[in-house]
Short mmCIF file of C-alpha atoms in Angstrom, two decimals:
data_model
loop_
_atom_site.label_atom_id
_atom_site.label_comp_id
_atom_site.label_asym_id
_atom_site.label_seq_id
_atom_site.Cartn_x
_atom_site.Cartn_y
_atom_site.Cartn_z
CA GLU A 1 8.09 -50.41 6.25
CA VAL A 2 8.05 -47.92 9.12
CA GLN A 3 4.58 -46.60 9.88
CA VAL A 4 3.16 -44.31 12.55
CA VAL A 5 -0.62 -44.36 12.83
CA GLN A 6 -2.69 -42.11 15.08
CA SER A 7 -6.20 -42.41 16.45
CA GLY A 8 -9.07 -40.56 14.84
CA ALA A 9 -10.46 -37.06 15.24
CA GLU A 10 -12.11 -36.14 18.52
CA VAL A 11 -14.82 -33.63 19.44
CA LYS A 12 -15.03 -32.87 23.16
CA LYS A 13 -16.55 -30.35 25.56
CA PRO A 14 -14.52 -28.10 27.87
CA GLY A 15 -13.65 -29.90 31.09
CA GLU A 16 -13.74 -33.38 29.56
CA SER A 17 -10.77 -35.72 29.53
CA LEU A 18 -9.13 -37.18 26.43
CA LYS A 19 -6.42 -39.68 25.52
CA ILE A 20 -5.19 -39.99 21.93
CA SER A 21 -2.86 -42.67 20.66
CA CYS A 22 0.03 -43.26 18.28
CA GLU A 23 1.03 -46.76 17.16
CA GLY A 24 4.41 -47.50 15.59
CA SER A 25 5.15 -50.48 13.38
CA GLY A 26 7.92 -51.73 11.10
CA TYR A 27 10.66 -50.91 13.60
CA ARG A 28 11.69 -51.65 17.18
CA PHE A 29 9.26 -49.28 18.91
CA SER A 30 10.91 -49.42 22.33
CA THR A 31 14.26 -48.07 21.08
CA TYR A 32 13.18 -44.81 19.45
CA TRP A 33 11.90 -41.65 21.13
CA ILE A 34 8.40 -40.53 20.14
CA GLY A 35 7.51 -36.84 20.13
CA TRP A 36 4.14 -35.13 20.31
CA VAL A 37 3.73 -31.94 18.30
CA ARG A 38 0.90 -29.42 18.46
CA GLN A 39 -0.04 -27.35 15.43
CA MET A 40 -2.71 -24.72 15.88
CA PRO A 41 -4.62 -23.49 12.83
CA GLY A 42 -2.38 -21.43 10.57
CA LYS A 43 0.59 -21.74 12.92
CA GLY A 44 3.87 -23.62 13.06
CA PRO A 45 4.53 -26.87 14.90
CA GLU A 46 5.37 -26.81 18.62
CA LEU A 47 7.11 -29.70 20.33
CA MET A 48 5.12 -30.68 23.42
CA GLY A 49 7.36 -33.44 24.72
CA ILE A 50 9.07 -36.71 23.96
CA ILE A 51 9.02 -40.18 25.48
CA TYR A 52 11.34 -43.18 25.26
CA PRO A 53 9.02 -46.21 25.25
CA GLY A 54 11.77 -48.54 26.47
CA ASP A 55 11.67 -47.09 29.98
CA SER A 56 8.99 -44.36 29.67
CA ASP A 57 11.57 -41.60 30.25
CA THR A 58 9.58 -38.46 29.41
CA ARG A 59 10.66 -34.89 28.75
CA TYR A 60 8.21 -31.99 28.48
CA SER A 61 8.65 -28.61 26.87
CA PRO A 62 8.17 -25.93 29.56
CA SER A 63 5.01 -24.56 27.90
CA PHE A 64 3.30 -27.96 28.16
CA GLN A 65 4.63 -29.22 31.50
CA GLY A 66 1.65 -29.89 33.76
CA GLN A 67 -0.86 -29.32 30.95
CA VAL A 68 -0.71 -32.79 29.35
CA THR A 69 0.57 -36.27 30.15
CA ILE A 70 2.63 -38.33 27.72
CA SER A 71 2.84 -42.08 28.25
CA ALA A 72 3.63 -45.27 26.35
CA ASP A 73 2.92 -48.99 26.41
CA LYS A 74 5.81 -50.73 24.70
CA SER A 75 4.00 -54.08 24.77
CA ILE A 76 1.55 -52.78 22.15
CA SER A 77 3.95 -50.27 20.48
CA THR A 78 1.71 -47.33 21.36
CA ALA A 79 2.31 -43.87 22.77
CA TYR A 80 -0.36 -41.62 24.26
CA LEU A 81 -1.13 -37.96 24.81
CA GLN A 82 -3.64 -37.23 27.54
CA TRP A 83 -5.59 -34.28 28.95
CA SER A 84 -7.46 -34.39 32.24
CA SER A 85 -9.56 -31.28 31.64
CA LEU A 86 -9.73 -29.88 28.13
CA LYS A 87 -9.97 -26.19 27.30
CA ALA A 88 -11.16 -24.56 24.10
CA SER A 89 -7.56 -23.45 23.53
CA ASP A 90 -6.51 -27.12 23.24
CA SER A 91 -8.27 -27.28 19.87
CA ALA A 92 -5.54 -28.09 17.37
CA MET A 93 -4.00 -30.77 15.20
CA TYR A 94 -1.72 -33.08 17.14
CA TYR A 95 1.00 -35.13 15.50
CA CYS A 96 3.21 -37.84 16.86
CA ALA A 97 6.53 -38.53 15.18
CA ARG A 98 9.51 -40.82 15.59
CA GLN A 99 12.65 -39.04 16.71
CA ALA A 100 15.69 -40.60 15.06
CA HIS A 101 18.09 -40.03 17.97
CA TYR A 102 17.91 -38.43 21.42
CA TYR A 103 20.91 -36.18 20.80
CA ASP A 104 19.95 -35.38 17.18
CA PRO A 105 16.28 -34.46 17.47
CA TYR A 106 14.90 -34.64 13.96
CA PHE A 107 11.64 -36.46 13.28
CA ASP A 108 11.88 -38.92 10.41
CA TYR A 109 8.42 -40.55 10.41
CA TRP A 110 5.20 -38.74 11.24
CA GLY A 111 1.69 -39.86 12.00
CA GLN A 112 -1.21 -38.54 9.96
CA GLY A 113 -2.36 -36.25 12.77
CA THR A 114 -5.30 -36.24 15.18
CA LEU A 115 -7.62 -33.24 15.06
CA VAL A 116 -8.93 -32.30 18.49
CA THR A 117 -11.88 -29.92 18.68
CA VAL A 118 -13.00 -28.61 22.06
CA SER A 119 -16.26 -26.72 21.98
CA SER A 120 -19.30 -26.29 24.18
CA GLN B 1 12.29 -20.83 24.14
CA SER B 2 11.38 -18.62 21.16
CA ALA B 3 10.67 -20.02 17.73
CA LEU B 4 13.36 -19.71 15.08
CA THR B 5 12.72 -16.82 12.68
CA GLN B 6 11.83 -17.47 9.05
CA PRO B 7 10.48 -15.16 6.33
CA ALA B 8 6.72 -15.46 6.06
CA SER B 9 6.78 -16.06 2.32
CA VAL B 10 9.14 -16.71 -0.57
CA SER B 11 8.17 -17.05 -4.21
CA GLY B 12 9.80 -18.02 -7.46
CA SER B 13 9.07 -19.07 -11.02
CA PRO B 14 9.34 -22.66 -12.22
CA GLY B 15 12.96 -23.60 -12.80
CA GLN B 16 14.35 -20.88 -10.58
CA SER B 17 16.17 -21.33 -7.26
CA ILE B 18 14.94 -19.94 -3.98
CA THR B 19 16.47 -19.83 -0.51
CA ILE B 20 14.67 -19.82 2.83
CA SER B 21 16.51 -18.53 5.88
CA CYS B 22 16.13 -19.69 9.47
CA THR B 23 17.64 -17.43 12.13
CA GLY B 24 18.26 -18.61 15.66
CA THR B 25 20.73 -17.84 18.41
CA SER B 26 23.95 -19.12 19.90
CA SER B 27 21.78 -21.43 22.05
CA ASP B 28 20.45 -23.38 19.08
CA VAL B 29 21.38 -22.95 15.40
CA GLY B 30 24.70 -21.29 16.23
CA THR B 31 25.90 -24.11 18.46
CA TYR B 32 24.51 -27.34 17.04
CA ASN B 33 24.79 -28.91 13.57
CA TYR B 34 21.37 -30.42 14.22
CA VAL B 35 19.17 -28.30 11.97
CA SER B 36 16.37 -30.01 10.09
CA TRP B 37 13.83 -28.85 7.53
CA TYR B 38 10.25 -30.04 6.97
CA GLN B 39 7.84 -29.60 4.06
CA GLN B 40 4.11 -29.46 4.79
CA HIS B 41 1.40 -29.46 2.16
CA PRO B 42 -2.07 -28.26 3.20
CA GLY B 43 -3.88 -30.81 5.32
CA LYS B 44 -0.87 -33.12 5.44
CA ALA B 45 1.70 -34.07 8.06
CA PRO B 46 5.16 -32.50 7.90
CA LYS B 47 7.76 -34.40 5.86
CA LEU B 48 11.46 -34.44 6.68
CA MET B 49 13.49 -32.90 3.84
CA ILE B 50 16.89 -32.13 5.41
CA TYR B 51 18.55 -33.20 8.67
CA ASP B 52 21.91 -32.44 10.28
CA VAL B 53 22.06 -29.15 8.30
CA THR B 54 22.92 -30.73 4.94
CA ASP B 55 21.80 -34.38 4.80
CA ARG B 56 18.85 -35.60 2.73
CA PRO B 57 16.76 -38.63 3.71
CA SER B 58 16.44 -41.37 1.13
CA GLY B 59 13.86 -40.44 -1.49
CA VAL B 60 14.12 -36.65 -1.14
CA SER B 61 15.07 -34.90 -4.37
CA ASN B 62 18.60 -33.52 -4.64
CA ARG B 63 17.00 -30.23 -5.66
CA PHE B 64 16.74 -29.59 -1.92
CA SER B 65 19.92 -28.60 -0.10
CA GLY B 66 20.79 -27.13 3.27
CA SER B 67 23.56 -24.99 4.72
CA LYS B 68 24.43 -22.98 7.82
CA SER B 69 26.48 -19.92 8.69
CA GLY B 70 26.68 -18.67 12.25
CA ASN B 71 23.19 -18.43 13.76
CA THR B 72 21.41 -18.75 10.40
CA ALA B 73 20.55 -21.91 8.50
CA SER B 74 19.22 -21.97 4.95
CA LEU B 75 17.22 -24.27 2.70
CA THR B 76 17.69 -23.90 -1.06
CA ILE B 77 15.28 -25.35 -3.59
CA SER B 78 16.73 -25.43 -7.07
CA GLY B 79 14.79 -26.05 -10.28
CA LEU B 80 11.58 -24.96 -8.57
CA GLN B 81 8.54 -27.09 -9.44
CA ALA B 82 4.81 -26.65 -8.88
CA GLU B 83 4.83 -29.53 -6.37
CA ASP B 84 7.28 -27.59 -4.18
CA GLU B 85 4.53 -25.12 -3.26
CA ALA B 86 4.05 -25.75 0.46
CA ASP B 87 4.93 -24.49 3.93
CA TYR B 88 8.49 -25.11 5.12
CA TYR B 89 9.66 -25.23 8.73
CA CYS B 90 13.15 -25.40 10.15
CA SER B 91 14.00 -26.95 13.50
CA SER B 92 17.08 -27.03 15.69
CA LYS B 93 18.38 -28.71 18.77
CA THR B 94 18.52 -26.23 21.62
CA SER B 95 20.36 -26.02 24.90
CA SER B 96 17.11 -25.34 26.73
CA SER B 97 14.93 -28.12 28.09
CA THR B 98 12.69 -28.21 25.00
CA LEU B 99 15.33 -30.28 23.17
CA SER B 100 14.28 -28.89 19.83
CA VAL B 101 12.50 -25.78 18.58
CA PHE B 102 10.68 -25.15 15.30
CA GLY B 103 10.75 -22.12 13.06
CA THR B 104 7.89 -19.73 12.34
CA GLY B 105 7.38 -21.20 8.88
CA THR B 106 7.71 -19.99 5.29
CA LYS B 107 5.06 -20.29 2.60
CA VAL B 108 6.65 -21.05 -0.76
CA THR B 109 4.66 -19.96 -3.80
CA VAL B 110 5.48 -21.10 -7.32
CA LEU B 111 4.45 -18.30 -9.65
#
């Protein structure tokens, strides 16, 4: 059974760093792209970027380029989303999801979400 | 890259059919047959309902169907049920560097 499991909710202060994780199981993790999706309260999903764990090829959406870092460790079937200096505006729900194909970018399995709250 | 445009809300009575539109441009919906639809219940992760414009993943009810004409894709829910009340988002491959873009979302209410 394919599963995507994310790390738990985080509460941080502005300026702090954060790394959240996304572990895939039940499939060959290194051969599927993983996407990170931001969803702000009451808003639609926004694709932040995708990574191919096999070789760590990473693509960022223009709005998120330079704002976050996406990485992966294929040896433990885990992808990461990282901030070096959080802002209050980073408060949101973050989902990771498996992208079925690079050229056909639908997401077939989703994690449960990680709620990030940034507040002083 | 702008989000695809969806109506904010659509409603229907149990048993009826409703259709949600998703309007893009010639850079996304109009060019690629890579439109997908997601259902999201409050506090839950999105769930894939339709991919490649018309295909349903295993386990998704055949009451859900998709179509496309020009720059507009559509999701139809037939035989509307109470459990269909949720937010629905479309998504499309795009020629820009974002790879895919989501829609603005539609809240479906079962009256």
